[in-house]
Amino acid sequence: MPKEILINNQVIKPGKEAEVNLNVYRLPTRTIMEIPVHVFRSVEDGPVLLLTAGLHGDETNGIEIVRQLIRGNYFKNLLKGSVLAMPIINIISFLNGSRDLPDGKDLNRCFPGSQSGSLGSRIAYDIMNEILPQVDFGVDFHTGGAKINNYPQVRCVFSDNRNLELAKLFGSPFIIDSGYREKTFRHEAAKKGKAILVYEAGESMRFNKLAIDEGVNGCLRLMKNLGMIDAEVPSCDTHIIGDTTWVRADMSGLFRTMKKYGSAVKKNEVIGTISDPYGE
């Protein structure tokens, strides 16, 4: 028999679905802020999957991925297990169109949080204590920063076999070995024995159809491979990458690429030109 799921003193029983609030947060303006959590449960016992987006308020591709999954009714008739979906965690930054909280803090550097700390610390504390104990693993959706357009990729720690196994079940054009960073959700969850994959795709404040489609399909592949749903899902040609680096230009100017987004390149291949903006 599946266990009960308890969030903010509200019980969601097997076979039920509900929208509950993580907590009620009071802003300095006395405005009340609530963070919705969508819960979908099968009557059959199985994995409990967490889907989170919007830890950074300007990362709209991840928000759209979770929204489409909820709107598409993919969780309505789960064969087994449960799904907890949080489309927008950092609501106040989403409203401001900003990455960070109004006090300048990065919510994804506030974990494990504090019950009596800043707004970011309180949200992080509630996620760690209200949400994380209910789930087995999760996918945290992110987007590249301003002017950084990430090709769809899953980041995980290869030395943790469960991480890599889940990443392969998700499927993505790239799976990248990415170490933990202090005070992030993924790192603190790992300390509790919960694997969180990070999906990175697209650019902040800009919808990218490929990024969104790959994220939606990856979630459906993961759930199908775990026996949670029965659906037709496109396959994905995945490249596993053990190490990455940034390639920096040795001069400034206007860059014009000669390669398509996501295409392979070879060492010493010309991938674009850098022009002087004054025509020299």
GROMACS .gro file of C-alpha atoms in nm:
model
  280
    1MET     CA    1   0.000   0.000   0.000
    2PRO     CA    2   0.146   0.341  -0.096
    3LYS     CA    3   0.233   0.569   0.193
    4GLU     CA    4   0.047   0.893   0.255
    5ILE     CA    5   0.202   1.215   0.129
    6LEU     CA    6   0.192   1.498   0.382
    7ILE     CA    7   0.267   1.857   0.277
    8ASN     CA    8   0.201   2.156   0.502
    9ASN     CA    9  -0.029   1.944   0.722
   10GLN     CA   10  -0.239   1.834   0.425
   11VAL     CA   11  -0.261   1.462   0.347
   12ILE     CA   12  -0.287   1.345  -0.015
   13LYS     CA   13  -0.393   0.982  -0.025
   14PRO     CA   14  -0.322   0.724  -0.299
   15GLY     CA   15  -0.543   0.767  -0.606
   16LYS     CA   16  -0.600   1.136  -0.535
   17GLU     CA   17  -0.464   1.459  -0.676
   18ALA     CA   18  -0.441   1.798  -0.512
   19GLU     CA   19  -0.287   2.142  -0.526
   20VAL     CA   20  -0.139   2.244  -0.193
   21ASN     CA   21   0.076   2.534  -0.083
   22LEU     CA   22   0.432   2.476   0.033
   23ASN     CA   23   0.378   2.748   0.292
   24VAL     CA   24   0.249   3.102   0.326
   25TYR     CA   25   0.519   3.369   0.314
   26ARG     CA   26   0.464   3.727   0.427
   27LEU     CA   27   0.659   3.994   0.239
   28PRO     CA   28   0.765   4.330   0.394
   29THR     CA   29   0.470   4.492   0.216
   30ARG     CA   30   0.240   4.250   0.406
   31THR     CA   31   0.169   4.080   0.075
   32ILE     CA   32   0.103   3.709   0.110
   33MET     CA   33   0.298   3.479  -0.123
   34GLU     CA   34   0.210   3.114  -0.176
   35ILE     CA   35   0.407   2.847  -0.366
   36PRO     CA   36   0.176   2.584  -0.520
   37VAL     CA   37   0.267   2.215  -0.527
   38HIS     CA   38   0.070   1.990  -0.765
   39VAL     CA   39   0.039   1.634  -0.639
   40PHE     CA   40  -0.074   1.341  -0.855
   41ARG     CA   41  -0.104   0.992  -0.706
   42SER     CA   42  -0.172   0.644  -0.840
   43VAL     CA   43  -0.348   0.384  -0.629
   44GLU     CA   44  -0.049   0.158  -0.697
   45ASP     CA   45   0.274   0.191  -0.505
   46GLY     CA   46   0.575   0.311  -0.704
   47PRO     CA   47   0.838   0.584  -0.744
   48VAL     CA   48   0.765   0.935  -0.619
   49LEU     CA   49   0.904   1.184  -0.872
   50LEU     CA   50   0.965   1.553  -0.801
   51LEU     CA   51   0.965   1.808  -1.084
   52THR     CA   52   1.083   2.159  -0.996
   53ALA     CA   53   1.135   2.475  -1.200
   54GLY     CA   54   1.180   2.844  -1.145
   55LEU     CA   55   1.441   2.835  -0.869
   56HIS     CA   56   1.571   3.129  -1.072
   57GLY     CA   57   1.282   3.354  -1.166
   58ASP     CA   58   1.400   3.437  -1.518
   59GLU     CA   59   1.445   3.074  -1.631
   60THR     CA   60   1.118   3.045  -1.817
   61ASN     CA   61   1.190   2.736  -2.027
   62GLY     CA   62   1.186   2.512  -1.720
   63ILE     CA   63   0.864   2.671  -1.600
   64GLU     CA   64   0.703   2.604  -1.938
   65ILE     CA   65   0.819   2.240  -1.936
   66VAL     CA   66   0.650   2.167  -1.604
   67ARG     CA   67   0.343   2.368  -1.708
   68GLN     CA   68   0.306   2.166  -2.028
   69LEU     CA   69   0.341   1.839  -1.839
   70ILE     CA   70   0.063   1.940  -1.600
   71ARG     CA   71  -0.156   2.088  -1.872
   72GLY     CA   72  -0.109   1.782  -2.095
   73ASN     CA   73  -0.269   1.560  -1.829
   74TYR     CA   74   0.025   1.321  -1.839
   75PHE     CA   75  -0.005   1.263  -1.465
   76LYS     CA   76  -0.381   1.206  -1.453
   77ASN     CA   77  -0.373   0.828  -1.489
   78LEU     CA   78  -0.045   0.712  -1.343
   79LEU     CA   79   0.005   0.337  -1.360
   80LYS     CA   80   0.200   0.351  -1.035
   81GLY     CA   81   0.378   0.597  -0.813
   82SER     CA   82   0.328   0.969  -0.763
   83VAL     CA   83   0.440   1.302  -0.909
   84LEU     CA   84   0.499   1.625  -0.721
   85ALA     CA   85   0.527   1.921  -0.960
   86MET     CA   86   0.635   2.274  -0.867
   87PRO     CA   87   0.628   2.494  -1.181
   88ILE     CA   88   0.753   2.813  -1.012
   89ILE     CA   89   0.943   2.803  -0.685
   90ASN     CA   90   1.089   3.155  -0.689
   91ILE     CA   91   0.761   3.335  -0.754
   92ILE     CA   92   0.868   3.684  -0.649
   93SER     CA   93   1.170   3.680  -0.882
   94PHE     CA   94   0.953   3.541  -1.163
   95LEU     CA   95   0.722   3.841  -1.124
   96ASN     CA   96   1.025   4.073  -1.137
   97GLY     CA   97   1.180   3.891  -1.434
   98SER     CA   98   1.499   3.846  -1.235
   99ARG     CA   99   1.726   3.555  -1.150
  100ASP     CA  100   1.779   3.636  -0.784
  101LEU     CA  101   1.560   3.731  -0.491
  102PRO     CA  102   1.495   4.100  -0.413
  103ASP     CA  103   1.763   4.092  -0.140
  104GLY     CA  104   2.021   3.982  -0.399
  105LYS     CA  105   2.043   3.622  -0.283
  106ASP     CA  106   2.046   3.328  -0.522
  107LEU     CA  107   1.773   3.091  -0.401
  108ASN     CA  108   1.976   2.797  -0.529
  109ARG     CA  109   2.255   2.893  -0.287
  110CYS     CA  110   2.026   2.910   0.017
  111PHE     CA  111   1.997   2.538   0.092
  112PRO     CA  112   1.942   2.367   0.331
  113GLY     CA  113   1.785   2.686   0.460
  114SER     CA  114   1.658   2.807   0.793
  115GLN     CA  115   1.313   2.828   0.948
  116SER     CA  116   1.390   3.178   1.077
  117GLY     CA  117   1.623   3.313   0.808
  118SER     CA  118   1.574   3.527   0.498
  119LEU     CA  119   1.294   3.460   0.248
  120GLY     CA  120   1.525   3.240   0.040
  121SER     CA  121   1.637   3.046   0.347
  122ARG     CA  122   1.278   2.986   0.456
  123ILE     CA  123   1.172   2.862   0.112
  124ALA     CA  124   1.476   2.633   0.097
  125TYR     CA  125   1.402   2.503   0.447
  126ASP     CA  126   1.044   2.419   0.355
  127ILE     CA  127   1.150   2.237   0.038
  128MET     CA  128   1.402   2.033   0.234
  129ASN     CA  129   1.159   1.948   0.514
  130GLU     CA  130   0.816   1.939   0.349
  131ILE     CA  131   0.890   1.817  -0.005
  132LEU     CA  132   1.215   1.622  -0.011
  133PRO     CA  133   1.112   1.360   0.251
  134GLN     CA  134   0.812   1.267   0.032
  135VAL     CA  135   1.005   1.190  -0.289
  136ASP     CA  136   1.253   0.933  -0.418
  137PHE     CA  137   1.427   1.145  -0.683
  138GLY     CA  138   1.364   1.446  -0.903
  139VAL     CA  139   1.443   1.665  -1.200
  140ASP     CA  140   1.523   2.033  -1.144
  141PHE     CA  141   1.473   2.237  -1.463
  142HIS     CA  142   1.707   2.526  -1.538
  143THR     CA  143   1.795   2.759  -1.825
  144GLY     CA  144   2.115   2.929  -1.932
  145GLY     CA  145   2.172   3.277  -1.798
  146ALA     CA  146   2.133   3.601  -1.990
  147LYS     CA  147   2.290   3.568  -2.338
  148ILE     CA  148   2.385   3.204  -2.264
  149ASN     CA  149   2.190   2.958  -2.476
  150ASN     CA  150   2.249   2.607  -2.342
  151TYR     CA  151   2.190   2.312  -2.572
  152PRO     CA  152   1.959   2.062  -2.395
  153GLN     CA  153   2.162   1.867  -2.139
  154VAL     CA  154   2.126   1.675  -1.816
  155ARG     CA  155   2.385   1.734  -1.546
  156CYS     CA  156   2.456   1.473  -1.282
  157VAL     CA  157   2.737   1.314  -1.082
  158PHE     CA  158   2.869   1.010  -1.268
  159SER     CA  159   3.033   0.863  -0.958
  160ASP     CA  160   2.684   0.814  -0.818
  161ASN     CA  161   2.556   0.524  -1.027
  162ARG     CA  162   2.194   0.607  -0.950
  163ASN     CA  163   2.237   0.958  -1.090
  164LEU     CA  164   2.377   0.831  -1.418
  165GLU     CA  165   2.115   0.557  -1.445
  166LEU     CA  166   1.830   0.807  -1.403
  167ALA     CA  167   1.995   1.044  -1.652
  168LYS     CA  168   2.006   0.767  -1.913
  169LEU     CA  169   1.640   0.686  -1.850
  170PHE     CA  170   1.555   1.055  -1.898
  171GLY     CA  171   1.759   1.080  -2.216
  172SER     CA  172   1.890   1.411  -2.346
  173PRO     CA  173   2.117   1.518  -2.633
  174PHE     CA  174   2.395   1.549  -2.373
  175ILE     CA  175   2.452   1.396  -2.030
  176ILE     CA  176   2.734   1.578  -1.852
  177ASP     CA  177   2.931   1.484  -1.542
  178SER     CA  178   2.883   1.784  -1.316
  179GLY     CA  179   3.005   1.798  -0.957
  180TYR     CA  180   2.804   1.931  -0.667
  181ARG     CA  181   2.812   2.295  -0.560
  182GLU     CA  182   2.778   2.395  -0.198
  183LYS     CA  183   2.437   2.511  -0.073
  184THR     CA  184   2.252   2.406  -0.390
  185PHE     CA  185   1.930   2.207  -0.385
  186ARG     CA  186   2.093   1.919  -0.573
  187HIS     CA  187   2.382   1.892  -0.328
  188GLU     CA  188   2.172   1.910  -0.014
  189ALA     CA  189   1.926   1.657  -0.157
  190ALA     CA  190   2.216   1.420  -0.228
  191LYS     CA  191   2.319   1.443   0.138
  192LYS     CA  192   1.972   1.309   0.220
  193GLY     CA  193   2.010   1.024  -0.028
  194LYS     CA  194   1.782   1.180  -0.290
  195ALA     CA  195   1.908   1.202  -0.650
  196ILE     CA  196   1.818   1.526  -0.830
  197LEU     CA  197   1.901   1.560  -1.200
  198VAL     CA  198   1.955   1.910  -1.335
  199TYR     CA  199   1.819   1.977  -1.685
  200GLU     CA  200   1.972   2.283  -1.852
  201ALA     CA  201   1.843   2.418  -2.183
  202GLY     CA  202   1.786   2.743  -2.364
  203GLU     CA  203   1.833   3.101  -2.252
  204SER     CA  204   1.674   3.302  -1.972
  205MET     CA  205   1.361   3.509  -2.047
  206ARG     CA  206   1.322   3.349  -2.389
  207PHE     CA  207   1.122   3.043  -2.492
  208ASN     CA  208   1.316   2.784  -2.693
  209LYS     CA  209   1.101   2.516  -2.855
  210LEU     CA  210   1.381   2.259  -2.870
  211ALA     CA  211   1.466   2.314  -2.503
  212ILE     CA  212   1.103   2.278  -2.400
  213ASP     CA  213   1.027   1.977  -2.620
  214GLU     CA  214   1.338   1.789  -2.507
  215GLY     CA  215   1.252   1.859  -2.143
  216VAL     CA  216   0.894   1.738  -2.179
  217ASN     CA  217   0.997   1.427  -2.373
  218GLY     CA  218   1.277   1.352  -2.128
  219CYS     CA  219   1.034   1.349  -1.837
  220LEU     CA  220   0.795   1.126  -2.026
  221ARG     CA  221   1.080   0.888  -2.116
  222LEU     CA  222   1.189   0.873  -1.753
  223MET     CA  223   0.838   0.797  -1.634
  224LYS     CA  224   0.775   0.541  -1.906
  225ASN     CA  225   1.104   0.364  -1.834
  226LEU     CA  226   1.007   0.349  -1.466
  227GLY     CA  227   0.665   0.204  -1.550
  228MET     CA  228   0.474   0.509  -1.427
  229ILE     CA  229   0.299   0.586  -1.758
  230ASP     CA  230   0.220   0.416  -2.086
  231ALA     CA  231   0.290   0.664  -2.365
  232GLU     CA  232   0.454   0.692  -2.705
  233VAL     CA  233   0.768   0.898  -2.655
  234PRO     CA  234   1.036   0.982  -2.916
  235SER     CA  235   1.378   0.829  -2.856
  236CYS     CA  236   1.682   1.050  -2.808
  237ASP     CA  237   2.038   1.013  -2.937
  238THR     CA  238   2.241   1.077  -2.623
  239HIS     CA  239   2.608   1.174  -2.592
  240ILE     CA  240   2.773   1.116  -2.254
  241ILE     CA  241   3.040   1.374  -2.169
  242GLY     CA  242   3.282   1.338  -1.880
  243ASP     CA  243   3.437   1.685  -1.891
  244THR     CA  244   3.353   2.028  -2.029
  245THR     CA  245   3.531   2.360  -2.066
  246TRP     CA  246   3.462   2.712  -2.190
  247VAL     CA  247   3.630   2.827  -2.511
  248ARG     CA  248   3.713   3.197  -2.487
  249ALA     CA  249   3.795   3.424  -2.779
  250ASP     CA  250   4.131   3.603  -2.763
  251MET     CA  251   3.985   3.924  -2.907
  252SER     CA  252   3.662   4.121  -2.882
  253GLY     CA  253   3.414   4.225  -3.149
  254LEU     CA  254   3.102   4.101  -3.323
  255PHE     CA  255   3.084   3.722  -3.347
  256ARG     CA  256   2.914   3.558  -3.645
  257THR     CA  257   2.882   3.180  -3.617
  258MET     CA  258   2.925   2.938  -3.907
  259LYS     CA  259   2.784   2.641  -3.718
  260LYS     CA  260   2.431   2.540  -3.634
  261TYR     CA  261   2.315   2.534  -3.273
  262GLY     CA  262   2.420   2.201  -3.119
  263SER     CA  263   2.628   2.075  -3.412
  264ALA     CA  264   2.957   1.889  -3.362
  265VAL     CA  265   3.291   2.062  -3.421
  266LYS     CA  266   3.648   1.937  -3.460
  267LYS     CA  267   3.973   2.065  -3.320
  268ASN     CA  268   4.111   2.362  -3.520
  269GLU     CA  269   3.786   2.392  -3.718
  270VAL     CA  270   3.676   2.748  -3.794
  271ILE     CA  271   3.339   2.796  -3.625
  272GLY     CA  272   3.286   3.166  -3.689
  273THR     CA  273   3.435   3.509  -3.739
  274ILE     CA  274   3.490   3.805  -3.507
  275SER     CA  275   3.460   4.145  -3.673
  276ASP     CA  276   3.562   4.491  -3.561
  277PRO     CA  277   3.238   4.685  -3.497
  278TYR     CA  278   3.380   4.994  -3.672
  279GLY     CA  279   3.448   4.814  -3.999
  280GLU     CA  280   3.826   4.798  -3.967
   0.00000   0.00000   0.00000
